PDB file of C-alpha atoms in Angstrom:
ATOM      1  CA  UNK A   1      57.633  41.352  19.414  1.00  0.00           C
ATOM      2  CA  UNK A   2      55.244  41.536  22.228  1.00  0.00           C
ATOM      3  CA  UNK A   3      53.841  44.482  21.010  1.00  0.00           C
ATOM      4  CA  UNK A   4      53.396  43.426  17.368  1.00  0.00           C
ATOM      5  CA  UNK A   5      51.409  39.874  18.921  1.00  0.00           C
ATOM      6  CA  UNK A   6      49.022  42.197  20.915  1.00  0.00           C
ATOM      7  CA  UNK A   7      48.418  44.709  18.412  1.00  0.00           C
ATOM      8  CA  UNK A   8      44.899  45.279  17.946  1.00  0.00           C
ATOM      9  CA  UNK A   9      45.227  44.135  14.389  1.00  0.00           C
ATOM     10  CA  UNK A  10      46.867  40.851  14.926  1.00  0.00           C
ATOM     11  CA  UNK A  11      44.630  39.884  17.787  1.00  0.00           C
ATOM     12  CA  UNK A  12      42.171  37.791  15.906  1.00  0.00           C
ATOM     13  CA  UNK A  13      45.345  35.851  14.401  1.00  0.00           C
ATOM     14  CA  UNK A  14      46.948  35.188  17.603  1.00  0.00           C
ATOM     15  CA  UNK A  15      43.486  34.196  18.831  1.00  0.00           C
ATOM     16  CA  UNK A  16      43.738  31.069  16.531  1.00  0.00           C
ATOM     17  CA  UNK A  17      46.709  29.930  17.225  1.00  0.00           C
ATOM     18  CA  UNK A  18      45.836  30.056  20.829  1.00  0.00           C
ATOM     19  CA  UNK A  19      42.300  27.885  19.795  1.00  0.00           C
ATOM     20  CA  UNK A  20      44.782  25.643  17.643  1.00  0.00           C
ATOM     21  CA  UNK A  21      46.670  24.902  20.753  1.00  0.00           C
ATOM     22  CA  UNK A  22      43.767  24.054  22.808  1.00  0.00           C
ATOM     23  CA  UNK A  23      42.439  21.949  20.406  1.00  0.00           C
ATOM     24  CA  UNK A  24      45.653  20.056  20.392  1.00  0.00           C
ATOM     25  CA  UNK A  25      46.152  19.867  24.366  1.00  0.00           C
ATOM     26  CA  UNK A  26      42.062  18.231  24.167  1.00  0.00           C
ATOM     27  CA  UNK A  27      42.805  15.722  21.658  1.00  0.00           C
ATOM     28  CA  UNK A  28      46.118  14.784  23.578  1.00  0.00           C
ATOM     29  CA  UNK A  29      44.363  14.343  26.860  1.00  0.00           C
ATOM     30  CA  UNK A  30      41.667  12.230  25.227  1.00  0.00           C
ATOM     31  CA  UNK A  31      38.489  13.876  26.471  1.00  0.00           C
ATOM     32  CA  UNK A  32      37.092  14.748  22.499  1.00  0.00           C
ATOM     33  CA  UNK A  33      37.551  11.681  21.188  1.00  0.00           C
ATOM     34  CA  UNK A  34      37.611  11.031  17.601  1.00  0.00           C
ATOM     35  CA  UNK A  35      35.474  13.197  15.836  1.00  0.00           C
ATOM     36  CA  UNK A  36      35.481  12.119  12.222  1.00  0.00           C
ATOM     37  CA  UNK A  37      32.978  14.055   9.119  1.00  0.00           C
ATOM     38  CA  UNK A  38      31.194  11.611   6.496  1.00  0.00           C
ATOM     39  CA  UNK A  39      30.531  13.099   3.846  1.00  0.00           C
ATOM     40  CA  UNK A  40      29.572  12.592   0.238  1.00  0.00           C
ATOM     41  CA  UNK A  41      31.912  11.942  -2.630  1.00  0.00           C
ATOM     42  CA  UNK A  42      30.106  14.700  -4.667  1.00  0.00           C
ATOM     43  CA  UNK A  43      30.696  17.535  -2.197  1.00  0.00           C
ATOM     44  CA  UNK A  44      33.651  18.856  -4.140  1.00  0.00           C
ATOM     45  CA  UNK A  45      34.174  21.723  -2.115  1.00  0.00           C
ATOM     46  CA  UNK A  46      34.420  20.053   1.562  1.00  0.00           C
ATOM     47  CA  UNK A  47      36.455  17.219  -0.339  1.00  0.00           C
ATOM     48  CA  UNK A  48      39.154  20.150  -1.755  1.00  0.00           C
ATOM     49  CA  UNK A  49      39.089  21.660   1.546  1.00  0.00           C
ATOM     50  CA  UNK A  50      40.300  18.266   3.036  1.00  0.00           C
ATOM     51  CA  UNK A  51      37.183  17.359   5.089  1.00  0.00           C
ATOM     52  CA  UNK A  52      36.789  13.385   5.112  1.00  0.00           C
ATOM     53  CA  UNK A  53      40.326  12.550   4.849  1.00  0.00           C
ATOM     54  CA  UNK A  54      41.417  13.924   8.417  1.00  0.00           C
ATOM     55  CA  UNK A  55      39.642  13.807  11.233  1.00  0.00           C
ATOM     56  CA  UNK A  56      37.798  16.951  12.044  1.00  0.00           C
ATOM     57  CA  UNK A  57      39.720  18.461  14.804  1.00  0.00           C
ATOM     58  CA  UNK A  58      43.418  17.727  13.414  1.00  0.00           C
ATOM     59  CA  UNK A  59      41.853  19.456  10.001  1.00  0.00           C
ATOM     60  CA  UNK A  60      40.665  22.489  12.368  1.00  0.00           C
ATOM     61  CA  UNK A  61      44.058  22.540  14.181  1.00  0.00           C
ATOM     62  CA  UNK A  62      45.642  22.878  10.438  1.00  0.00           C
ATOM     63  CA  UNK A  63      43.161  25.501   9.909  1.00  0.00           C
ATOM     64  CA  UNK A  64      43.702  27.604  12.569  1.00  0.00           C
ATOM     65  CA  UNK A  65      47.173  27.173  12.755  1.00  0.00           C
ATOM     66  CA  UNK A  66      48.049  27.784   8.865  1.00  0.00           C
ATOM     67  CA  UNK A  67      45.038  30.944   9.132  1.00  0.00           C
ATOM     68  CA  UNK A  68      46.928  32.742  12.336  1.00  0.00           C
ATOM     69  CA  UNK A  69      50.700  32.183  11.037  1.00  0.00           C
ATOM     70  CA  UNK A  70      49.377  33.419   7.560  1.00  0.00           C
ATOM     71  CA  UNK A  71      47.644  36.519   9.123  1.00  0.00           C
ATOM     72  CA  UNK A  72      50.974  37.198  11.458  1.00  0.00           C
ATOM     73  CA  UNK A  73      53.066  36.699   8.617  1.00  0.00           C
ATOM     74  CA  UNK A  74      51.381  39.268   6.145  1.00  0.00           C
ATOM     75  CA  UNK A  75      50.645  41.723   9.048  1.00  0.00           C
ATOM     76  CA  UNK A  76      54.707  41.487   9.338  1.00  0.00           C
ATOM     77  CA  UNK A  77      55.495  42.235   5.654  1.00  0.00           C
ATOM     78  CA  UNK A  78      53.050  45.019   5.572  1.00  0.00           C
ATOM     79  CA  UNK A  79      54.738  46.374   8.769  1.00  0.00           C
ATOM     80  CA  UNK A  80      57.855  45.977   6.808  1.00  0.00           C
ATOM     81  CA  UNK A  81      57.711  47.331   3.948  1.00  0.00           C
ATOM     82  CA  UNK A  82      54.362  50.031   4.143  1.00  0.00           C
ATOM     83  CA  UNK A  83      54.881  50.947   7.561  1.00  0.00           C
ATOM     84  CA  UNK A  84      51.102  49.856   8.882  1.00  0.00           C
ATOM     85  CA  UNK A  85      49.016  46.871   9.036  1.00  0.00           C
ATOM     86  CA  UNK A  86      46.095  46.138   7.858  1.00  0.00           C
ATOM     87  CA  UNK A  87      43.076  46.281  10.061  1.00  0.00           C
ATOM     88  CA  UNK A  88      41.053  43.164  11.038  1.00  0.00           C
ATOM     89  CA  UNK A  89      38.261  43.373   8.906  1.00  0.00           C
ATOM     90  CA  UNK A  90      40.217  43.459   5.887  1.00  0.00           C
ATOM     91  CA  UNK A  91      43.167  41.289   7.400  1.00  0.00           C
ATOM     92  CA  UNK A  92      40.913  38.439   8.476  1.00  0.00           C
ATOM     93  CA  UNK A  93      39.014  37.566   5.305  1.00  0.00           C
ATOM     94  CA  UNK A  94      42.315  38.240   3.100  1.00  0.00           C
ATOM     95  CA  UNK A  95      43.934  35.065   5.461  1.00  0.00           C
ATOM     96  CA  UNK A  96      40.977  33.351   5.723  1.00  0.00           C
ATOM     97  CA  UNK A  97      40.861  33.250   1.627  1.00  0.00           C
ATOM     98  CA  UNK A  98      44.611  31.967   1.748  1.00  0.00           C
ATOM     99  CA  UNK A  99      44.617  29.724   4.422  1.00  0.00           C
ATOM    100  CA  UNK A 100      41.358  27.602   3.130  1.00  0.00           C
ATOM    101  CA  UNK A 101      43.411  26.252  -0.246  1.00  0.00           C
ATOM    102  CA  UNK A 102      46.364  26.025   2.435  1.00  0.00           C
ATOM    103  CA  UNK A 103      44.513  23.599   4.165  1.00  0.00           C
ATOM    104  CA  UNK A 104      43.152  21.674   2.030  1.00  0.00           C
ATOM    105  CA  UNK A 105      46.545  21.253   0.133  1.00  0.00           C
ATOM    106  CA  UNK A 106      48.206  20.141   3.699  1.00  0.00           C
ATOM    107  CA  UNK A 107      45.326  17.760   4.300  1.00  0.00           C
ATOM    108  CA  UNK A 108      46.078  15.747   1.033  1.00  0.00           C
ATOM    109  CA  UNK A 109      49.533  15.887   1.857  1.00  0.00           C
ATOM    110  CA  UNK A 110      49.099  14.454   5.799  1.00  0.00           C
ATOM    111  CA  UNK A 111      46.057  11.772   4.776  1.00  0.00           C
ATOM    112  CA  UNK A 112      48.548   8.706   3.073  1.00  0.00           C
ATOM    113  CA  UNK A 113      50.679   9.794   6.474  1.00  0.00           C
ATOM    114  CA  UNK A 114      47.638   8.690   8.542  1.00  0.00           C
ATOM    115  CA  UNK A 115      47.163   5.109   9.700  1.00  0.00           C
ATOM    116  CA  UNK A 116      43.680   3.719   8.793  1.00  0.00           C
ATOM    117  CA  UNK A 117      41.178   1.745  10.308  1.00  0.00           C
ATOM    118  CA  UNK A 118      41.611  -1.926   9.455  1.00  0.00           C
ATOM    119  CA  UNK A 119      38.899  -4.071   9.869  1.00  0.00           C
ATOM    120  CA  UNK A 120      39.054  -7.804  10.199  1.00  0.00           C
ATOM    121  CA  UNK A 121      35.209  -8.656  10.087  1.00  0.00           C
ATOM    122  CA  UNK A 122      34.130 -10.393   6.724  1.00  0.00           C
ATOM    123  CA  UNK A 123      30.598 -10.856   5.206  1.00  0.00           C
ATOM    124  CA  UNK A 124      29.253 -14.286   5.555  1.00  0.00           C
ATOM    125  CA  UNK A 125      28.722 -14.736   2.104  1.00  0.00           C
ATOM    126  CA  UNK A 126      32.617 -14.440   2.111  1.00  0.00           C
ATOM    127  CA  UNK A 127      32.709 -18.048   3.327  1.00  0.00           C
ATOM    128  CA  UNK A 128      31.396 -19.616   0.526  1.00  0.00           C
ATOM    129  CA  UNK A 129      34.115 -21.629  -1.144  1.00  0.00           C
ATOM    130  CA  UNK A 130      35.719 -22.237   2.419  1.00  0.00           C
ATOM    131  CA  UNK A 131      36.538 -25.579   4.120  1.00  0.00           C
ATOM    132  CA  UNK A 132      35.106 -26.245   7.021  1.00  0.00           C
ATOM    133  CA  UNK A 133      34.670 -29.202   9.707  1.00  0.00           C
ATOM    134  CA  UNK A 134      31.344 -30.291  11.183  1.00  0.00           C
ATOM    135  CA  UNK A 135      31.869 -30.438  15.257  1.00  0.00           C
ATOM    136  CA  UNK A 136      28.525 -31.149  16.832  1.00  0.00           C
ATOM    137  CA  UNK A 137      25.664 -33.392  15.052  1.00  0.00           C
ATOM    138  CA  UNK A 138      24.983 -34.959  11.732  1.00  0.00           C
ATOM    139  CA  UNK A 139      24.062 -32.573   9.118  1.00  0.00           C
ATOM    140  CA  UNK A 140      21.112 -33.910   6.991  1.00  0.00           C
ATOM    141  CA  UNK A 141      18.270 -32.161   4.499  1.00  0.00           C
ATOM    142  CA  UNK A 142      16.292 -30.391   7.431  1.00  0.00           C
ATOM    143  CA  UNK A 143      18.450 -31.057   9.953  1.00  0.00           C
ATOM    144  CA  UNK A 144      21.683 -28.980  10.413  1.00  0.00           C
ATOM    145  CA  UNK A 145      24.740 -29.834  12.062  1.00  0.00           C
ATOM    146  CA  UNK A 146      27.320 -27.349  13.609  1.00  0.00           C
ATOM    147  CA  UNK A 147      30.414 -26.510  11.759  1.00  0.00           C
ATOM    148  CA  UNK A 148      33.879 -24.719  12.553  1.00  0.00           C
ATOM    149  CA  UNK A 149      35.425 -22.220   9.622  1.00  0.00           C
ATOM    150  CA  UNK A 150      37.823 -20.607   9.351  1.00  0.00           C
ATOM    151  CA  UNK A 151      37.961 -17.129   7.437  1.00  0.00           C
ATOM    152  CA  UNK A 152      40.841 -15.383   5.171  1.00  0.00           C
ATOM    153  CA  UNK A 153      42.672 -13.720   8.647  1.00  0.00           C
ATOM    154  CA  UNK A 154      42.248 -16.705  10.206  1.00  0.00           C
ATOM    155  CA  UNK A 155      39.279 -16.194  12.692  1.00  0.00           C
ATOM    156  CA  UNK A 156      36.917 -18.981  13.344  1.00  0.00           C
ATOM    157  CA  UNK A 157      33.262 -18.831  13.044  1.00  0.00           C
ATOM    158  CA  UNK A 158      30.318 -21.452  14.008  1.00  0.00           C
ATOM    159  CA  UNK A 159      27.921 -21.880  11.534  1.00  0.00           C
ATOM    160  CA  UNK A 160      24.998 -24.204  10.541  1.00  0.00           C
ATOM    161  CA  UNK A 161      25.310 -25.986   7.444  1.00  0.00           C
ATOM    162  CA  UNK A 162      23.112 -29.211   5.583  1.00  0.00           C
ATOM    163  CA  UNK A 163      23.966 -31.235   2.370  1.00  0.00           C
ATOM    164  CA  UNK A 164      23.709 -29.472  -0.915  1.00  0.00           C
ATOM    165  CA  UNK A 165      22.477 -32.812  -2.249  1.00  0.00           C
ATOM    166  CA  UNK A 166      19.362 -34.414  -0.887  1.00  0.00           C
ATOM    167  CA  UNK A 167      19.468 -37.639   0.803  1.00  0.00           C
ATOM    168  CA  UNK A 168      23.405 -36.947   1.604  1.00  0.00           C
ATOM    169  CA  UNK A 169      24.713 -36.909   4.898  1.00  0.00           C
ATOM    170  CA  UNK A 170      27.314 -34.787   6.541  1.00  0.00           C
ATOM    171  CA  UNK A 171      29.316 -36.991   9.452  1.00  0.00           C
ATOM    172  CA  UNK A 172      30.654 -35.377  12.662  1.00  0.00           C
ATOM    173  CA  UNK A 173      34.291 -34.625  12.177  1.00  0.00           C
ATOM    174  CA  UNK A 174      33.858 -34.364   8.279  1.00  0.00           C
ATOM    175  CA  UNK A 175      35.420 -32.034   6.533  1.00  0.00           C
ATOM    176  CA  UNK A 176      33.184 -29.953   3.981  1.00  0.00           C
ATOM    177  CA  UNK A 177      33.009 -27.480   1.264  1.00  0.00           C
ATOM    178  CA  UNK A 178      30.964 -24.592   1.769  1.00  0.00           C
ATOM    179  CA  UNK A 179      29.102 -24.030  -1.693  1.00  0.00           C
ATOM    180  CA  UNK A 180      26.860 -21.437  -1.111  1.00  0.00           C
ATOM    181  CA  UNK A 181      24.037 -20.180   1.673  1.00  0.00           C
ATOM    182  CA  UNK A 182      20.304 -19.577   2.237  1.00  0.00           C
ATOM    183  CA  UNK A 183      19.615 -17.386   4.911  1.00  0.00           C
ATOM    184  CA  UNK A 184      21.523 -18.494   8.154  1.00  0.00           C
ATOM    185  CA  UNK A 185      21.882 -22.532   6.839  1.00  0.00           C
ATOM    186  CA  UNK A 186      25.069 -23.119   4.555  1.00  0.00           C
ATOM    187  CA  UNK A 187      24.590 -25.553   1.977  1.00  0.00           C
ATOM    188  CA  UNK A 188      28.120 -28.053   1.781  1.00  0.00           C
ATOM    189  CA  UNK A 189      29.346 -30.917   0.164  1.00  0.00           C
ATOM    190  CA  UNK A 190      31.552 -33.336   1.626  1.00  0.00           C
ATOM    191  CA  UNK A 191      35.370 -32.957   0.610  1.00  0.00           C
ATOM    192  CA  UNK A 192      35.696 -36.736   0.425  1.00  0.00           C
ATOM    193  CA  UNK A 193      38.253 -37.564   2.518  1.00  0.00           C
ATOM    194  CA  UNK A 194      36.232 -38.515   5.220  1.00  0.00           C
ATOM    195  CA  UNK A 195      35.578 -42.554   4.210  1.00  0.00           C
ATOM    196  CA  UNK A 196      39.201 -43.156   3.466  1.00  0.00           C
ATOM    197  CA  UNK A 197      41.255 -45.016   5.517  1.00  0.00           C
ATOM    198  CA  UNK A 198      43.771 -43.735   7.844  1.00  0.00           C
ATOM    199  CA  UNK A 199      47.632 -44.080   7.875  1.00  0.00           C
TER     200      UNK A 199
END
């Protein structure tokens, strides 16, 4: 077995799995980080090959894994059955030409596998519509008070807000409807609860 690994003709196949498995020991350890490839919904051809859906060196591990195994694998069958390998320079490109498709079908396959970035942070324009309760100040046309929101997972945020309606004030400790901003100010209106008595 030894001998058929080394063989001059296989050498450029066992070379990538070798790479593959350096690649992997790196991204265990940590020290490449996470290399990820934007790239453009139109390029059809990096898309089919998988690139954007893994992240760039588990998509070059697959590569070079699926590229060497296919190359040791048809070097073995050719040893088989005609007695002789193939030498590198036609060996190489004939793998290379089956383990591109290869890849790019076992990408598609280990992407919905693959946990995705989440991301909790929401546009402020998302707040519109919200609740919120003034905390510091009297809001008043020209003169914004401080209010607390909170947003759909639950985060608060501080913003500045003033009537919608002139001559309207906004009490401390109100609460108020967000109906739509200008820049950095809110506009509210008061939910109307604010005046009634207490039980």
């Amino acid at each position: 077995m030894a001998a058929f690994l080394f063989a001059t003709e296989n050498i450029v196949f066992v070379s990538a799995i070798v790479l593959m498995l350096l690649v992997g020991a790196v991204q265990a350890i940590g020290i490449a980080g996470d290399f990820d490839l934007d790239i453009d919904g139109d390029a059809d051809l990096l898309g089919w090959l998988g690139v954007g859906r893994l992240p760039l060196l588990m998509l070059l591990a697959i590569f070079l894994a699926l590229f060497g195994m296919i190359g040791l694998i048809g070097q073995h069958l050719l040893l088989d059955f005609a007695g002789a390998m193939l030498p590198p320079l036609i060996a190489a490109p004939a793998a290379l030409m089956t383990s591109l498709p290869a890849t790019g079908f076992a990408a598609r396959r280990l992407a919905p596998l693959l946990p995705r970035d989440q991301s909790s942070a929401v546009p402020l324009d998302a707040l519109t519509g919200s609740f919120a309760r003034i905390v510091t100040g009297v809001a008043r046309s020209g003169s914004p008070a401080r209010a607390r929101v909170e947003d759909g997972f639950g985060q608060a945020h501080y913003i500045m807000v003033e009537p919608d309606n002139a001559g309207q004030t906004l009490e401390e400790g109100e609460t108020i409807l967000l109906v739509r901003r200008e820049d950095h100010i809110f506009r509210a209106i008061s939910h109307g609860d604010h005046y009634l008595p207490r039980l």
